[in-house]
mmCIF file of N, CA and C in Angstrom:
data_model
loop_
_atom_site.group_PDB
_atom_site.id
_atom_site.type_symbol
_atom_site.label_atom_id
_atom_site.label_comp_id
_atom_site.label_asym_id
_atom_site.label_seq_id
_atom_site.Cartn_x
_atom_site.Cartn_y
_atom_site.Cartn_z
ATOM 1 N N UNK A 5 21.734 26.770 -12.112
ATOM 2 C CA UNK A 5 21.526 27.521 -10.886
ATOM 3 C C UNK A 5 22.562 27.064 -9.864
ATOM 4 N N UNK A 6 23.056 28.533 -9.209
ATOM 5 C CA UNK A 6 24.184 27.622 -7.934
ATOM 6 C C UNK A 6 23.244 26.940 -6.852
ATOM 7 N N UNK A 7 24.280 26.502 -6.260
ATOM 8 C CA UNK A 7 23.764 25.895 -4.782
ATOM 9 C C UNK A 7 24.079 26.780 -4.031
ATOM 10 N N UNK A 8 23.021 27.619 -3.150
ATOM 11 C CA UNK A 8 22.710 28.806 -2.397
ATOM 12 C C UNK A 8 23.118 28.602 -0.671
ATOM 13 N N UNK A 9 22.753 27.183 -0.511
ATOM 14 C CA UNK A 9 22.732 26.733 0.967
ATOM 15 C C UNK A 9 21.205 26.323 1.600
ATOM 16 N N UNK A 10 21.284 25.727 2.428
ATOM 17 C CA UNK A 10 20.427 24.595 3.359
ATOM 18 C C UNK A 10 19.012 25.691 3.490
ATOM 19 N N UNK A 11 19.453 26.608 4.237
ATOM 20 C CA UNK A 11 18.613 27.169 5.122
ATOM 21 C C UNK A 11 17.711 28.327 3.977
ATOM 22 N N UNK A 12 18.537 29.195 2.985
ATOM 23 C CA UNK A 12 17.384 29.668 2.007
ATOM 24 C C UNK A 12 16.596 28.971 1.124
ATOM 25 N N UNK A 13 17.064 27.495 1.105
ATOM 26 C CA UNK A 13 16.027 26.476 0.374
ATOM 27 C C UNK A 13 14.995 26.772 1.221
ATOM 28 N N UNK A 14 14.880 26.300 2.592
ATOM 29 C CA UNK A 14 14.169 25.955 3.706
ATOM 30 C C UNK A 14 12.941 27.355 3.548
ATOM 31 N N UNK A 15 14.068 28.186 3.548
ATOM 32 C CA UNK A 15 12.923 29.649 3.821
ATOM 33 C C UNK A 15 12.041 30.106 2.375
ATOM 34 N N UNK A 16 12.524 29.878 1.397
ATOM 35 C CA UNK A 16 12.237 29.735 -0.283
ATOM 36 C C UNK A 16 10.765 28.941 -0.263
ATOM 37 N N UNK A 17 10.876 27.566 0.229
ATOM 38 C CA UNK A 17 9.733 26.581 0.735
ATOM 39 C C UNK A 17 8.508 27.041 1.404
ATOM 40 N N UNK A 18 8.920 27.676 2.709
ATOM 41 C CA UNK A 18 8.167 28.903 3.703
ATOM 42 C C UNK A 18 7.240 29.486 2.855
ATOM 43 N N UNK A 19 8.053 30.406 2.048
ATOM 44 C CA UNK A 19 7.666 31.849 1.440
ATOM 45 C C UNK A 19 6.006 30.877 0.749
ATOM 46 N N UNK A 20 6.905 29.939 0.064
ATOM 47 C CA UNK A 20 5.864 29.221 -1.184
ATOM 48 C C UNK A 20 4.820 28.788 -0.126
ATOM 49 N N UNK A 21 5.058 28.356 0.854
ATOM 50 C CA UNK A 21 3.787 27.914 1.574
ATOM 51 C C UNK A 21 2.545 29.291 1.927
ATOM 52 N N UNK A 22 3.607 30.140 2.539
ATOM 53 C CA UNK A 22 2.783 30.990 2.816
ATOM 54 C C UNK A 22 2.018 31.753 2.200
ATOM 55 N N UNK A 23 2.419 32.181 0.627
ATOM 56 C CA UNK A 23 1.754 32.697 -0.265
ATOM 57 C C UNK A 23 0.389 32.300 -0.510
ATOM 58 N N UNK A 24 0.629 30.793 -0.770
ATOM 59 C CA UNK A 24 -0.465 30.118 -1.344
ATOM 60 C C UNK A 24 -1.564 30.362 -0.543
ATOM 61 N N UNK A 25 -1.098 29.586 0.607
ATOM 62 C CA UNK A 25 -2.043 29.534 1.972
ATOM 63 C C UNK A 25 -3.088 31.000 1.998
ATOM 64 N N UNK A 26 -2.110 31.970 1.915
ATOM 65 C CA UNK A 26 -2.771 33.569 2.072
ATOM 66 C C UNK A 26 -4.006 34.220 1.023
ATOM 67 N N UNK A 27 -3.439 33.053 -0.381
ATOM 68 C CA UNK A 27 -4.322 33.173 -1.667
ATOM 69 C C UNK A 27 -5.164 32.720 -1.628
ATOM 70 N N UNK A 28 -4.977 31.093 -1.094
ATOM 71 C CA UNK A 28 -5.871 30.516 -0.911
ATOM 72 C C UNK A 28 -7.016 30.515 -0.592
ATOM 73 N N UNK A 29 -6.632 31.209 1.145
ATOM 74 C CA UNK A 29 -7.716 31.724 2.415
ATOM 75 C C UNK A 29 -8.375 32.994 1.772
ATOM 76 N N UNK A 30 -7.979 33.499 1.242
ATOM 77 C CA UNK A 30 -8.474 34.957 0.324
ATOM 78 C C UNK A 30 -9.716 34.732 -0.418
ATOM 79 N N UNK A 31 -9.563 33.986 -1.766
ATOM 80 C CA UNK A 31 -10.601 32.854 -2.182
ATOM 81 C C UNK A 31 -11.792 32.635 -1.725
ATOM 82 N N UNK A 32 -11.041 31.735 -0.706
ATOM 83 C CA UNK A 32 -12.246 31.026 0.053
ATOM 84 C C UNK A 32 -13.250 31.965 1.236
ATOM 85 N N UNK A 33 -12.502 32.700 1.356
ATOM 86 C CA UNK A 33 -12.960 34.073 2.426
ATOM 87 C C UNK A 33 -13.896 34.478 1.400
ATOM 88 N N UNK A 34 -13.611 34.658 0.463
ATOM 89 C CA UNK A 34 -14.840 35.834 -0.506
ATOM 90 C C UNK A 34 -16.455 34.886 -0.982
ATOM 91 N N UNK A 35 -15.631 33.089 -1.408
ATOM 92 C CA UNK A 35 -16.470 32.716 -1.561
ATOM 93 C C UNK A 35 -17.683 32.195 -0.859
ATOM 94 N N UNK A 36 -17.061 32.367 0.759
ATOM 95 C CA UNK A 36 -17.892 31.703 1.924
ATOM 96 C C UNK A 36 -19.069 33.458 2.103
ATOM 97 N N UNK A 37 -17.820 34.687 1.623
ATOM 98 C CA UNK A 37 -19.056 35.285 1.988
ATOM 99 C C UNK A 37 -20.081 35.908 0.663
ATOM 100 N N UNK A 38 -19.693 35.530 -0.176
ATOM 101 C CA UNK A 38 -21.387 35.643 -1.262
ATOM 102 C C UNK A 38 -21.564 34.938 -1.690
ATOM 103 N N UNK A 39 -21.410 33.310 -0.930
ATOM 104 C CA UNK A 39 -22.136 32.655 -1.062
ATOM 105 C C UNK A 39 -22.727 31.917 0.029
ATOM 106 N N UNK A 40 -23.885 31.018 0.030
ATOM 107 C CA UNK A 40 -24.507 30.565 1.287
ATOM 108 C C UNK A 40 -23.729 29.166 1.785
ATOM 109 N N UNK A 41 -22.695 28.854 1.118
ATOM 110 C CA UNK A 41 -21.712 27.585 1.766
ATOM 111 C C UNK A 41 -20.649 27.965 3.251
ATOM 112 N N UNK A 42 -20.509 27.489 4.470
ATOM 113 C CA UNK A 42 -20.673 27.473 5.192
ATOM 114 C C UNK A 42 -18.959 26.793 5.694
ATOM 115 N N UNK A 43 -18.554 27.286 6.007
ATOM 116 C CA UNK A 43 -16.983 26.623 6.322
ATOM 117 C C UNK A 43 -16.904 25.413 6.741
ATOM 118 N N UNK A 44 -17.437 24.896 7.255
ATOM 119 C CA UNK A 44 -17.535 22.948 7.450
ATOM 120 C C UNK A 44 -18.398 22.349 6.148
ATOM 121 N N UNK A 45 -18.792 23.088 5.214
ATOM 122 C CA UNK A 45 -19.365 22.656 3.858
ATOM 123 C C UNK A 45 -17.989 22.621 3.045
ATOM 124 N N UNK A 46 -16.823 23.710 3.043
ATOM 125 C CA UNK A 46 -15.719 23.242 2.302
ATOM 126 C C UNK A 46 -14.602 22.778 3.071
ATOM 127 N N UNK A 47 -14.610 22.116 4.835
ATOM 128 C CA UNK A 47 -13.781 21.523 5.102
ATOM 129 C C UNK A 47 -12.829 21.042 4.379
ATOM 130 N N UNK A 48 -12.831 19.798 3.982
ATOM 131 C CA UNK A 48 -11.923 19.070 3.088
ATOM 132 C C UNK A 48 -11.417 19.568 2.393
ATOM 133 N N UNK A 49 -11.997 19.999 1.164
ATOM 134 C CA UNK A 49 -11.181 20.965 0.181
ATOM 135 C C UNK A 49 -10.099 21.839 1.125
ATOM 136 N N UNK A 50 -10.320 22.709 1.969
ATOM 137 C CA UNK A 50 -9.312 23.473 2.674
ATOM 138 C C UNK A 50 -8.110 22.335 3.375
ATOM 139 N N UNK A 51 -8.459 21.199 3.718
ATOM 140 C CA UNK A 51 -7.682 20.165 4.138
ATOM 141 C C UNK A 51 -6.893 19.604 3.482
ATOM 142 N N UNK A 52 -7.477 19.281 2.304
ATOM 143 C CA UNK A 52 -6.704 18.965 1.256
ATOM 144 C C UNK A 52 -5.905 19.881 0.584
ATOM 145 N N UNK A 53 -6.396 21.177 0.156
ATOM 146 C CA UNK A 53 -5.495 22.081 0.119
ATOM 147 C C UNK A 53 -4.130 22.346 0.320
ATOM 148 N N UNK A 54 -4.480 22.424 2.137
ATOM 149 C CA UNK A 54 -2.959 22.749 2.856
ATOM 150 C C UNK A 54 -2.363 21.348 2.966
ATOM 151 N N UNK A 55 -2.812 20.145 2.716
ATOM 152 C CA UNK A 55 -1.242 18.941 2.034
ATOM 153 C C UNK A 55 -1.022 19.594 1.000
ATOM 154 N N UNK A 56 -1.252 19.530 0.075
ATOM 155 C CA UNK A 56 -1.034 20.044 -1.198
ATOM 156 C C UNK A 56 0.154 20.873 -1.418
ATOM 157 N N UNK A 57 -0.544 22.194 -0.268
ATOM 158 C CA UNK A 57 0.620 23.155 -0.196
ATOM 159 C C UNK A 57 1.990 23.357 0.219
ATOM 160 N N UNK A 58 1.611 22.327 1.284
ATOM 161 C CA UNK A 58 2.732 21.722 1.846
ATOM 162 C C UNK A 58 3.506 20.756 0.959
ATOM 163 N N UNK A 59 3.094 19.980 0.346
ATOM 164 C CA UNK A 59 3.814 18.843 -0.581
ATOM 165 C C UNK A 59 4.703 20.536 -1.039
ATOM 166 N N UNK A 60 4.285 20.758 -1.863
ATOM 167 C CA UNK A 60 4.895 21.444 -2.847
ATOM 168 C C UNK A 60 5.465 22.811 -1.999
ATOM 169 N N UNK A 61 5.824 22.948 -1.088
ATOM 170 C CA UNK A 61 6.212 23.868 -0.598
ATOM 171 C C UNK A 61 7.658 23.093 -0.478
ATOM 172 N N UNK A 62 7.640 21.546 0.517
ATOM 173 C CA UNK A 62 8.835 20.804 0.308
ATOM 174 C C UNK A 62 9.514 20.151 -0.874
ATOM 175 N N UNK A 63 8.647 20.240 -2.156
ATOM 176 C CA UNK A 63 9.020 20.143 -3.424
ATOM 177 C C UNK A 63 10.054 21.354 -3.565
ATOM 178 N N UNK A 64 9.576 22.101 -3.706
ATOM 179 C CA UNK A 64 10.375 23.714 -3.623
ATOM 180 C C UNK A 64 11.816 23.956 -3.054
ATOM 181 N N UNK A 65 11.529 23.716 -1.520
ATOM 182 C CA UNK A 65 12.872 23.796 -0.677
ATOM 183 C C UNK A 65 13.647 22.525 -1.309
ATOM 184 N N UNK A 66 13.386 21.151 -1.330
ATOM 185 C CA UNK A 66 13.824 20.593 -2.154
ATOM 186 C C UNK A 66 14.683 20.632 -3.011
ATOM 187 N N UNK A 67 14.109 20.961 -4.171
ATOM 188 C CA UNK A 67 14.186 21.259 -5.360
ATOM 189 C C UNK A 67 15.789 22.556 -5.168
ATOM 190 N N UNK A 68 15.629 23.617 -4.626
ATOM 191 C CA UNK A 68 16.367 24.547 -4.180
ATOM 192 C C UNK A 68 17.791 23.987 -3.269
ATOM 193 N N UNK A 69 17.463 23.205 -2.037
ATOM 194 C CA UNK A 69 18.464 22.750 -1.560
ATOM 195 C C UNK A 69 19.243 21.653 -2.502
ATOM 196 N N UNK A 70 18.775 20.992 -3.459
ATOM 197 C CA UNK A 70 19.265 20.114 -4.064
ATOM 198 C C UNK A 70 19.926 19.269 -3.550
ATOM 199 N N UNK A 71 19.794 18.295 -1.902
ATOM 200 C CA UNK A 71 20.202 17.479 -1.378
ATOM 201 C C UNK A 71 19.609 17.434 -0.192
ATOM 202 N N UNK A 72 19.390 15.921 0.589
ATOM 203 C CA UNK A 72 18.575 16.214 1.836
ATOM 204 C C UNK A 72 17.311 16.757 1.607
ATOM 205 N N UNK A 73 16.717 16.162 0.499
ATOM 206 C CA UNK A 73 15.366 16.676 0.497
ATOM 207 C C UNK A 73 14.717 16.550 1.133
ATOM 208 N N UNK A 74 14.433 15.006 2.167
ATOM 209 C CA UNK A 74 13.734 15.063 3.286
ATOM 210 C C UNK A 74 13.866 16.313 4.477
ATOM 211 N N UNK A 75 14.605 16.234 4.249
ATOM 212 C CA UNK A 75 15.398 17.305 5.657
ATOM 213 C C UNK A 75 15.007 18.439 5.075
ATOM 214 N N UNK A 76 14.756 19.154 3.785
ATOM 215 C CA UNK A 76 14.872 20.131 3.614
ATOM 216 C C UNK A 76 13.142 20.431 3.521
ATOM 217 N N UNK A 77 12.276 19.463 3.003
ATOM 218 C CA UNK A 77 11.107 19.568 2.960
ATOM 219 C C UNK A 77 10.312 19.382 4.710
ATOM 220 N N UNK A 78 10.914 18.679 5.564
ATOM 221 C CA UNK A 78 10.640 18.265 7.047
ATOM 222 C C UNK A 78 10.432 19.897 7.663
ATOM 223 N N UNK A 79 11.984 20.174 7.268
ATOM 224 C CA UNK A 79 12.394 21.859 7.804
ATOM 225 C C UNK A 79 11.350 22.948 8.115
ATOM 226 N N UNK A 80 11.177 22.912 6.539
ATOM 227 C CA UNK A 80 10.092 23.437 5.789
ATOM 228 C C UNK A 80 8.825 23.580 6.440
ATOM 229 N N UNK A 81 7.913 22.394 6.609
ATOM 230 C CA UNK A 81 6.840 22.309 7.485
ATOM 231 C C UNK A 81 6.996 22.537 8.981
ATOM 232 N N UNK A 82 8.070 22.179 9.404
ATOM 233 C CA UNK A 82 8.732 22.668 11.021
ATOM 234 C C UNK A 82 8.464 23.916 10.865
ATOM 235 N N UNK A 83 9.094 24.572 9.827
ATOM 236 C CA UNK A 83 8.950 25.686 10.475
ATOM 237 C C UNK A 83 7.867 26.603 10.401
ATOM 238 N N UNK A 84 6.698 26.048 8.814
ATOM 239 C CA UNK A 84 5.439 26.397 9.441
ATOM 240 C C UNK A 84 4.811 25.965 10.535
ATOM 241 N N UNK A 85 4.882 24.737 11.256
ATOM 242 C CA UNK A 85 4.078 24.659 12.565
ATOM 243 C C UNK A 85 4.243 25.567 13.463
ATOM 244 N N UNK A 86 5.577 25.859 13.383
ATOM 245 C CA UNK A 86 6.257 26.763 14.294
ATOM 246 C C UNK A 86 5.875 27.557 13.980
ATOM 247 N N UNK A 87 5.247 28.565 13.115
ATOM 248 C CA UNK A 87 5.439 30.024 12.873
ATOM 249 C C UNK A 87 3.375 30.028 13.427
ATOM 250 N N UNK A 88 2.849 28.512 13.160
ATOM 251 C CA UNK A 88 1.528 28.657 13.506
ATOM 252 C C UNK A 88 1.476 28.515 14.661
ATOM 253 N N UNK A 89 2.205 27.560 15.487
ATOM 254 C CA UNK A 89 1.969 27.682 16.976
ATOM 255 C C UNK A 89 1.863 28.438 17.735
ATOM 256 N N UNK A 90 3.590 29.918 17.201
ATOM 257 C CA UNK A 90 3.336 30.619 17.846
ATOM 258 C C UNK A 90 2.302 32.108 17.261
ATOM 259 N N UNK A 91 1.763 31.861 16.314
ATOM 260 C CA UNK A 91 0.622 32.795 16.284
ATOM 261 C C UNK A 91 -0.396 32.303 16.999
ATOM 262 N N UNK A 92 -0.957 30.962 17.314
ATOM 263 C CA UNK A 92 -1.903 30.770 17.910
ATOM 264 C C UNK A 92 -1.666 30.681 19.383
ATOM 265 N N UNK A 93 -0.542 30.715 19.681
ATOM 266 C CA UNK A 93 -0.346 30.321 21.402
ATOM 267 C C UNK A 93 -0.273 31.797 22.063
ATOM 268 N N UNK A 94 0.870 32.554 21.488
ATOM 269 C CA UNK A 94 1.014 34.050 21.442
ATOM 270 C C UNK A 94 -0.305 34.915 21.253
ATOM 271 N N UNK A 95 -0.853 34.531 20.059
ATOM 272 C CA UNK A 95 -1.954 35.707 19.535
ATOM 273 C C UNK A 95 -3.412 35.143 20.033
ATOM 274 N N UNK A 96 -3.741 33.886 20.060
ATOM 275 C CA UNK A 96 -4.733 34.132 21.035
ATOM 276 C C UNK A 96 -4.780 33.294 22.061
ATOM 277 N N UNK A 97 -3.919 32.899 22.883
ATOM 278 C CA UNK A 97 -3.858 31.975 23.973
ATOM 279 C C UNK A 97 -4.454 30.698 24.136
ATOM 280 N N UNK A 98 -4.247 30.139 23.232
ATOM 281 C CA UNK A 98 -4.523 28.841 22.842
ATOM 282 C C UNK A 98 -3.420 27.420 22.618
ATOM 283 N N UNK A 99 -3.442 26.733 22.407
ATOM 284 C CA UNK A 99 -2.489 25.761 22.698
ATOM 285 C C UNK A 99 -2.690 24.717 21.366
ATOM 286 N N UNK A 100 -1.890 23.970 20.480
ATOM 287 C CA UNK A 100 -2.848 23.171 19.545
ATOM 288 C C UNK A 100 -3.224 21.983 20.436
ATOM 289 N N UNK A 101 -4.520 21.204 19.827
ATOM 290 C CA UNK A 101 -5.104 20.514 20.044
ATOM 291 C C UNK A 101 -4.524 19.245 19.698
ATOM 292 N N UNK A 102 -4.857 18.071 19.968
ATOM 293 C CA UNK A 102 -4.628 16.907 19.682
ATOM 294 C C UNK A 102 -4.611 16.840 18.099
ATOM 295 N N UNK A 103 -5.528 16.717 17.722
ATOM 296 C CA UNK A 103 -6.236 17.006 16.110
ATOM 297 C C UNK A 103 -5.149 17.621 15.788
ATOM 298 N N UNK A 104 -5.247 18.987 15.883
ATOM 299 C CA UNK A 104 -3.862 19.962 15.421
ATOM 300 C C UNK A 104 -2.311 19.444 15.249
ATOM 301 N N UNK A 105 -1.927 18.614 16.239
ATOM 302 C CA UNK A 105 -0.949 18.052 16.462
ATOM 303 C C UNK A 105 -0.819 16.962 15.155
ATOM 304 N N UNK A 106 -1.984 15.834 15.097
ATOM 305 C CA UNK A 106 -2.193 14.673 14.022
ATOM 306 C C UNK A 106 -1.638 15.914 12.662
ATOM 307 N N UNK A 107 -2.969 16.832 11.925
ATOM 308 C CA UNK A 107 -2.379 17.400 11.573
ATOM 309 C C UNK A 107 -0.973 17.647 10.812
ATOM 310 N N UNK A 108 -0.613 18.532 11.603
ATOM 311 C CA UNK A 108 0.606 19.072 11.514
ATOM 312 C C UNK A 108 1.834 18.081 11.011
ATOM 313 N N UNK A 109 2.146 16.652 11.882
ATOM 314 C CA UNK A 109 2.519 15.492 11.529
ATOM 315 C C UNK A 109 2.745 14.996 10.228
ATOM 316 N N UNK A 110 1.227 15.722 9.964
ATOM 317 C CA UNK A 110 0.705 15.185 8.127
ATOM 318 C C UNK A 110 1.347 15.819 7.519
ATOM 319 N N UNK A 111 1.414 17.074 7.700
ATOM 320 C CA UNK A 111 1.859 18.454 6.448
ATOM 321 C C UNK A 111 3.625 18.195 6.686
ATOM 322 N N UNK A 112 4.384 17.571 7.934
ATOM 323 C CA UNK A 112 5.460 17.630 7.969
ATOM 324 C C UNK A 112 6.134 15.968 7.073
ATOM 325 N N UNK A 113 4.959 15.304 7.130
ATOM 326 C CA UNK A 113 5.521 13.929 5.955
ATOM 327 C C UNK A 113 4.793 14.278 5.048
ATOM 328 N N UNK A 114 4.043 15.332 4.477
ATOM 329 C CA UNK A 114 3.817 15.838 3.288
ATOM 330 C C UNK A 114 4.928 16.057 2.767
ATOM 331 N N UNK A 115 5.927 17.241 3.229
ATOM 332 C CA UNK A 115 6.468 18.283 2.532
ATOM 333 C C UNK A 115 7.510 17.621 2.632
ATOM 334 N N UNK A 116 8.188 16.402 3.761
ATOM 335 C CA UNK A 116 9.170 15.868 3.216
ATOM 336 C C UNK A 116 9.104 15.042 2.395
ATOM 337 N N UNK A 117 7.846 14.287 1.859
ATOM 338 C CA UNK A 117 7.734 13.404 0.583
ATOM 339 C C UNK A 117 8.128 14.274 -0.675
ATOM 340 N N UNK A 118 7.597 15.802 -0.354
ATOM 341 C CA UNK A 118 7.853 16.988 -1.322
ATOM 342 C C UNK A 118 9.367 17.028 -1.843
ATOM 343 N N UNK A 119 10.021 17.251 -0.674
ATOM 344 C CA UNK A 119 11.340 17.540 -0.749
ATOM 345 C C UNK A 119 12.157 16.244 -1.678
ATOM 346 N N UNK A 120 11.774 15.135 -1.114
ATOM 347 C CA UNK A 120 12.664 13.788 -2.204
ATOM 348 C C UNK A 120 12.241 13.993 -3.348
ATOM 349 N N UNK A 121 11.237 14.654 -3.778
ATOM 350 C CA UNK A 121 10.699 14.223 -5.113
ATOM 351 C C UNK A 121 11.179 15.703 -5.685
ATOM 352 N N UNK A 122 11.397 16.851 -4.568
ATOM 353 C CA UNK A 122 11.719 18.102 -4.794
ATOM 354 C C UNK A 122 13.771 17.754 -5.524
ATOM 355 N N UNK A 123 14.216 17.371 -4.642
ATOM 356 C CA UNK A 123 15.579 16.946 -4.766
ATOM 357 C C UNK A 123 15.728 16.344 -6.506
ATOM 358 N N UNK A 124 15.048 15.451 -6.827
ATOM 359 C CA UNK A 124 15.019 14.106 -7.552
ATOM 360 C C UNK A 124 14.805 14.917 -9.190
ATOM 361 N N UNK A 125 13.683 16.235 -9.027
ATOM 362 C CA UNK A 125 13.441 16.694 -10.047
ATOM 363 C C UNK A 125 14.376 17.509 -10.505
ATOM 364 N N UNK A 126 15.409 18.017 -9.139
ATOM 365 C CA UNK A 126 16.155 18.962 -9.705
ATOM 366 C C UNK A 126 17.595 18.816 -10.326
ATOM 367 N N UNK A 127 17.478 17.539 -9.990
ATOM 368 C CA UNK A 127 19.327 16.495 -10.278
ATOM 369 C C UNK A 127 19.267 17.123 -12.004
ATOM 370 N N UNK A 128 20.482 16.755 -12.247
ATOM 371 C CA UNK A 128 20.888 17.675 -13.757
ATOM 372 C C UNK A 128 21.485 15.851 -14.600
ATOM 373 N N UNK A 129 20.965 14.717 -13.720
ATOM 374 C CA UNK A 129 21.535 13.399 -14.419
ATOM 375 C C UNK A 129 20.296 12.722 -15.487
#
């Protein structure tokens, strides 16, 4: 595979995050409603989840940028916070929270742990 450049790794990563996330929430949307479990009953699981998704979202960009995996997996989660901030600040006038902030932090040394290990898998040595 060639080397494409920095920034469609970055957005490649995105895409993978966002998919999941959308599948994910889909899922769990159907199962919260026919069944009697209760969205703070599958907290965690959804928490754990989105590291997850994130790891491997910066695995991805990673993997794709084939250098600077930190940077490319960091990116990555940057620019989901970013794309969540401004849906939540924009779309319903809200601001993140402290919590939100911790968070976010997490999913951004998630996805750059993603990205080194993303980089590392994709070397051809």
């Amino acid at each position: 595979m060639t080397y494409r450049g920095f920034f469609p790794a970055v957005l490649f990563g995105l895409s993978t995050i966002l998919v999941i996330a959308l599948s994910f929430s889909l899922v769990v949307s159907i199962v919260l409603s026919f069944t009697s479990l209760t969205e703070h009953s599958v907290q965690w699981v959804i928490t754990g989840v989105a590291f997850v998704t994130m790891f491997l979202g910066g695995t991805i960009s990673g993997a794709k940028a084939k250098e600077k995996g930190w940077i490319a997996g960091a990116c990555t989660a940057l620019l989901f916070s970013l794309l969540t901030f401004l849906i939540q600040y924009l779309g319903y006038d809200n601001s993140f929270t402290s919590e939100q902030y911790m968070y976010h932090a997490g999913y951004i040394l998630a996805a750059a742990i993603g990205g080194i290990i993303g980089v590392n898998l994709s070397s051809n040595k």
